[in-house]
Amino acid sequence: MTLAELADVNFDALPFWQGTEAGDFLLARCGDCGEAHHYPRAVCPFCRSEAIRFEPASGKATIYSLAVTRIPEKPLRVVAYVTLDEGPTILTKIVDADDAVAIGDPVRVDFEKHPEGLTAAVFRLARNDK
Ligand SMILES: [Zn+2]
């Protein structure tokens, strides 16, 4: 799916996907109650306000839960829930993880361009940063 196709079917999330395309991790926040949420919605899931705005997020998170798939001679495949420093817990992929990956590990956002067109937000272990 391209950004143009996304705009037709899910305009609520368009700013988020435009952000990932530009290498920015944007988080939706309610202008009335102040709560952040993800995935992006047109109506606040906490107070039903429509005053949603997007703001840059830190891109820092902690692994809340994870599932590891091991396939011989292939990199680990890790799907995880990570809790963003801003509060929301989101489902994502941990890239370039090693066997020591565990609940509680700090991670940071990165981006992965998909062949269909959209750029996904993924996370990688922060302890591997130099
Ligand atoms: Zn709200």
PDB file of C-alpha atoms and ligand atoms in Angstrom:
ATOM      1  CA  MET A   1       0.000   0.000   0.000  1.00  0.00           C
ATOM      2  CA  THR A   2       1.262   3.447  -0.879  1.00  0.00           C
ATOM      3  CA  LEU A   3       0.684   6.671   1.081  1.00  0.00           C
ATOM      4  CA  ALA A   4      -1.820   7.788  -1.569  1.00  0.00           C
ATOM      5  CA  GLU A   5      -3.803   4.545  -1.204  1.00  0.00           C
ATOM      6  CA  LEU A   6      -3.650   4.838   2.587  1.00  0.00           C
ATOM      7  CA  ALA A   7      -5.058   8.364   2.441  1.00  0.00           C
ATOM      8  CA  ASP A   8      -8.193   6.976   0.799  1.00  0.00           C
ATOM      9  CA  VAL A   9      -8.910   4.298   3.392  1.00  0.00           C
ATOM     10  CA  ASN A  10      -7.326   5.420   6.666  1.00  0.00           C
ATOM     11  CA  PHE A  11      -6.839   9.177   6.689  1.00  0.00           C
ATOM     12  CA  ASP A  12      -6.729   9.206  10.517  1.00  0.00           C
ATOM     13  CA  ALA A  13      -3.337   7.535  10.463  1.00  0.00           C
ATOM     14  CA  LEU A  14      -1.924   9.389   7.447  1.00  0.00           C
ATOM     15  CA  PRO A  15       0.243  11.827   9.494  1.00  0.00           C
ATOM     16  CA  PHE A  16       1.802   8.851  11.302  1.00  0.00           C
ATOM     17  CA  TRP A  17       2.744   7.141   8.028  1.00  0.00           C
ATOM     18  CA  GLN A  18       3.990  10.381   6.494  1.00  0.00           C
ATOM     19  CA  GLY A  19       6.203  10.630   9.583  1.00  0.00           C
ATOM     20  CA  THR A  20       7.689   7.149   9.210  1.00  0.00           C
ATOM     21  CA  GLU A  21       8.326   7.911   5.537  1.00  0.00           C
ATOM     22  CA  ALA A  22      10.394  10.932   6.644  1.00  0.00           C
ATOM     23  CA  GLY A  23      12.155   9.023   9.438  1.00  0.00           C
ATOM     24  CA  ASP A  24      10.071  10.565  12.226  1.00  0.00           C
ATOM     25  CA  PHE A  25       8.156   8.594  14.841  1.00  0.00           C
ATOM     26  CA  LEU A  26       4.986  10.576  15.548  1.00  0.00           C
ATOM     27  CA  LEU A  27       2.559   9.843  18.333  1.00  0.00           C
ATOM     28  CA  ALA A  28      -1.097  10.874  18.451  1.00  0.00           C
ATOM     29  CA  ARG A  29      -2.027  12.907  21.533  1.00  0.00           C
ATOM     30  CA  CYS A  30      -5.392  14.229  22.636  1.00  0.00           C
ATOM     31  CA  GLY A  31      -5.663  17.994  22.887  1.00  0.00           C
ATOM     32  CA  ASP A  32      -8.378  17.724  25.539  1.00  0.00           C
ATOM     33  CA  CYS A  33      -7.289  15.035  28.046  1.00  0.00           C
ATOM     34  CA  GLY A  34      -3.585  15.003  27.106  1.00  0.00           C
ATOM     35  CA  GLU A  35      -3.295  11.206  26.752  1.00  0.00           C
ATOM     36  CA  ALA A  36      -1.121   9.718  23.999  1.00  0.00           C
ATOM     37  CA  HIS A  37      -2.359   6.722  22.030  1.00  0.00           C
ATOM     38  CA  HIS A  38      -1.284   4.383  19.270  1.00  0.00           C
ATOM     39  CA  TYR A  39      -2.508   3.238  16.728  1.00  0.00           C
ATOM     40  CA  PRO A  40      -3.665   6.657  15.534  1.00  0.00           C
ATOM     41  CA  ARG A  41      -7.413   7.267  15.691  1.00  0.00           C
ATOM     42  CA  ALA A  42      -9.679  10.189  14.796  1.00  0.00           C
ATOM     43  CA  VAL A  43     -11.356   9.978  18.210  1.00  0.00           C
ATOM     44  CA  CYS A  44      -9.463   9.826  21.522  1.00  0.00           C
ATOM     45  CA  PRO A  45      -9.876   6.331  23.068  1.00  0.00           C
ATOM     46  CA  PHE A  46      -9.799   7.886  26.560  1.00  0.00           C
ATOM     47  CA  CYS A  47     -12.293  10.775  26.338  1.00  0.00           C
ATOM     48  CA  ARG A  48     -13.807  10.587  22.812  1.00  0.00           C
ATOM     49  CA  SER A  49     -12.476  14.024  21.883  1.00  0.00           C
ATOM     50  CA  GLU A  50     -11.700  14.676  18.220  1.00  0.00           C
ATOM     51  CA  ALA A  51      -8.897  17.128  19.079  1.00  0.00           C
ATOM     52  CA  ILE A  52      -6.100  14.738  18.062  1.00  0.00           C
ATOM     53  CA  ARG A  53      -2.696  16.123  17.171  1.00  0.00           C
ATOM     54  CA  PHE A  54       0.556  14.443  16.222  1.00  0.00           C
ATOM     55  CA  GLU A  55       3.835  15.161  17.961  1.00  0.00           C
ATOM     56  CA  PRO A  56       7.360  13.742  17.719  1.00  0.00           C
ATOM     57  CA  ALA A  57       7.902  10.871  20.165  1.00  0.00           C
ATOM     58  CA  SER A  58      11.220   9.995  21.798  1.00  0.00           C
ATOM     59  CA  GLY A  59      11.388   6.652  19.978  1.00  0.00           C
ATOM     60  CA  LYS A  60      12.474   5.047  23.264  1.00  0.00           C
ATOM     61  CA  ALA A  61      10.614   2.069  24.686  1.00  0.00           C
ATOM     62  CA  THR A  62      10.930  -1.029  26.880  1.00  0.00           C
ATOM     63  CA  ILE A  63       9.997  -4.579  25.874  1.00  0.00           C
ATOM     64  CA  TYR A  64       6.801  -5.551  27.692  1.00  0.00           C
ATOM     65  CA  SER A  65       6.335  -9.006  26.149  1.00  0.00           C
ATOM     66  CA  LEU A  66       7.820 -10.893  23.219  1.00  0.00           C
ATOM     67  CA  ALA A  67       7.673 -13.982  21.027  1.00  0.00           C
ATOM     68  CA  VAL A  68      10.867 -15.322  19.444  1.00  0.00           C
ATOM     69  CA  THR A  69      10.895 -17.572  16.380  1.00  0.00           C
ATOM     70  CA  ARG A  70      14.102 -19.452  15.643  1.00  0.00           C
ATOM     71  CA  ILE A  71      14.660 -20.813  12.139  1.00  0.00           C
ATOM     72  CA  PRO A  72      17.977 -22.558  11.468  1.00  0.00           C
ATOM     73  CA  GLU A  73      20.461 -20.377   9.553  1.00  0.00           C
ATOM     74  CA  LYS A  74      18.136 -17.343   9.651  1.00  0.00           C
ATOM     75  CA  PRO A  75      18.139 -14.285  11.906  1.00  0.00           C
ATOM     76  CA  LEU A  76      15.904 -14.410  14.974  1.00  0.00           C
ATOM     77  CA  ARG A  77      12.377 -13.193  14.329  1.00  0.00           C
ATOM     78  CA  VAL A  78      11.047 -11.267  17.297  1.00  0.00           C
ATOM     79  CA  VAL A  79       7.556  -9.843  17.630  1.00  0.00           C
ATOM     80  CA  ALA A  80       7.002  -7.783  20.758  1.00  0.00           C
ATOM     81  CA  TYR A  81       4.814  -5.436  22.667  1.00  0.00           C
ATOM     82  CA  VAL A  82       6.921  -2.446  23.662  1.00  0.00           C
ATOM     83  CA  THR A  83       5.871   0.292  26.057  1.00  0.00           C
ATOM     84  CA  LEU A  84       6.854   3.703  24.736  1.00  0.00           C
ATOM     85  CA  ASP A  85       8.379   6.197  27.178  1.00  0.00           C
ATOM     86  CA  GLU A  86       5.289   8.320  26.423  1.00  0.00           C
ATOM     87  CA  GLY A  87       2.965   5.575  27.743  1.00  0.00           C
ATOM     88  CA  PRO A  88       1.266   3.573  24.973  1.00  0.00           C
ATOM     89  CA  THR A  89       2.176  -0.097  24.493  1.00  0.00           C
ATOM     90  CA  ILE A  90       2.405  -1.068  20.830  1.00  0.00           C
ATOM     91  CA  LEU A  91       2.849  -4.262  18.814  1.00  0.00           C
ATOM     92  CA  THR A  92       5.990  -4.188  16.704  1.00  0.00           C
ATOM     93  CA  LYS A  93       8.977  -6.124  15.453  1.00  0.00           C
ATOM     94  CA  ILE A  94      12.431  -6.173  17.087  1.00  0.00           C
ATOM     95  CA  VAL A  95      15.088  -6.189  14.363  1.00  0.00           C
ATOM     96  CA  ASP A  96      18.676  -7.467  14.662  1.00  0.00           C
ATOM     97  CA  ALA A  97      17.933  -9.034  18.047  1.00  0.00           C
ATOM     98  CA  ASP A  98      20.294 -11.546  19.657  1.00  0.00           C
ATOM     99  CA  ASP A  99      19.516 -14.598  21.816  1.00  0.00           C
ATOM    100  CA  ALA A 100      19.690 -12.504  24.983  1.00  0.00           C
ATOM    101  CA  VAL A 101      16.640 -10.414  23.997  1.00  0.00           C
ATOM    102  CA  ALA A 102      14.295 -10.288  26.993  1.00  0.00           C
ATOM    103  CA  ILE A 103      11.380  -8.570  28.653  1.00  0.00           C
ATOM    104  CA  GLY A 104      12.546  -5.275  30.140  1.00  0.00           C
ATOM    105  CA  ASP A 105      15.194  -4.595  27.489  1.00  0.00           C
ATOM    106  CA  PRO A 106      15.356  -0.966  26.337  1.00  0.00           C
ATOM    107  CA  VAL A 107      14.733  -0.508  22.614  1.00  0.00           C
ATOM    108  CA  ARG A 108      14.667   2.400  20.204  1.00  0.00           C
ATOM    109  CA  VAL A 109      12.693   3.032  17.073  1.00  0.00           C
ATOM    110  CA  ASP A 110      14.034   2.424  13.601  1.00  0.00           C
ATOM    111  CA  PHE A 111      12.324   2.264  10.221  1.00  0.00           C
ATOM    112  CA  GLU A 112      11.895  -0.469   7.637  1.00  0.00           C
ATOM    113  CA  LYS A 113      10.732   0.284   4.115  1.00  0.00           C
ATOM    114  CA  HIS A 114       8.344  -2.331   2.778  1.00  0.00           C
ATOM    115  CA  PRO A 115       8.329  -3.288  -0.919  1.00  0.00           C
ATOM    116  CA  GLU A 116       4.631  -2.321  -1.155  1.00  0.00           C
ATOM    117  CA  GLY A 117       5.514   1.289  -0.318  1.00  0.00           C
ATOM    118  CA  LEU A 118       4.877   2.078   3.351  1.00  0.00           C
ATOM    119  CA  THR A 119       7.686   2.505   5.863  1.00  0.00           C
ATOM    120  CA  ALA A 120       7.053   0.659   9.133  1.00  0.00           C
ATOM    121  CA  ALA A 121       8.271   1.652  12.580  1.00  0.00           C
ATOM    122  CA  VAL A 122      10.302  -1.215  14.041  1.00  0.00           C
ATOM    123  CA  PHE A 123      12.490  -1.340  17.130  1.00  0.00           C
ATOM    124  CA  ARG A 124      16.036  -2.483  17.868  1.00  0.00           C
ATOM    125  CA  LEU A 125      17.875  -3.201  21.110  1.00  0.00           C
ATOM    126  CA  ALA A 126      19.266   0.011  22.579  1.00  0.00           C
ATOM    127  CA  ARG A 127      22.114  -1.867  24.309  1.00  0.00           C
ATOM    128  CA  ASN A 128      23.594  -2.563  20.865  1.00  0.00           C
ATOM    129  CA  ASP A 129      23.916   1.181  20.167  1.00  0.00           C
ATOM    130  CA  LYS A 130      27.419   2.487  19.996  1.00  0.00           C
TER     131      LYS A 130
HETATM  132 ZN    ZN B   1      -8.718  12.508  25.234  1.00  0.00          ZN
END
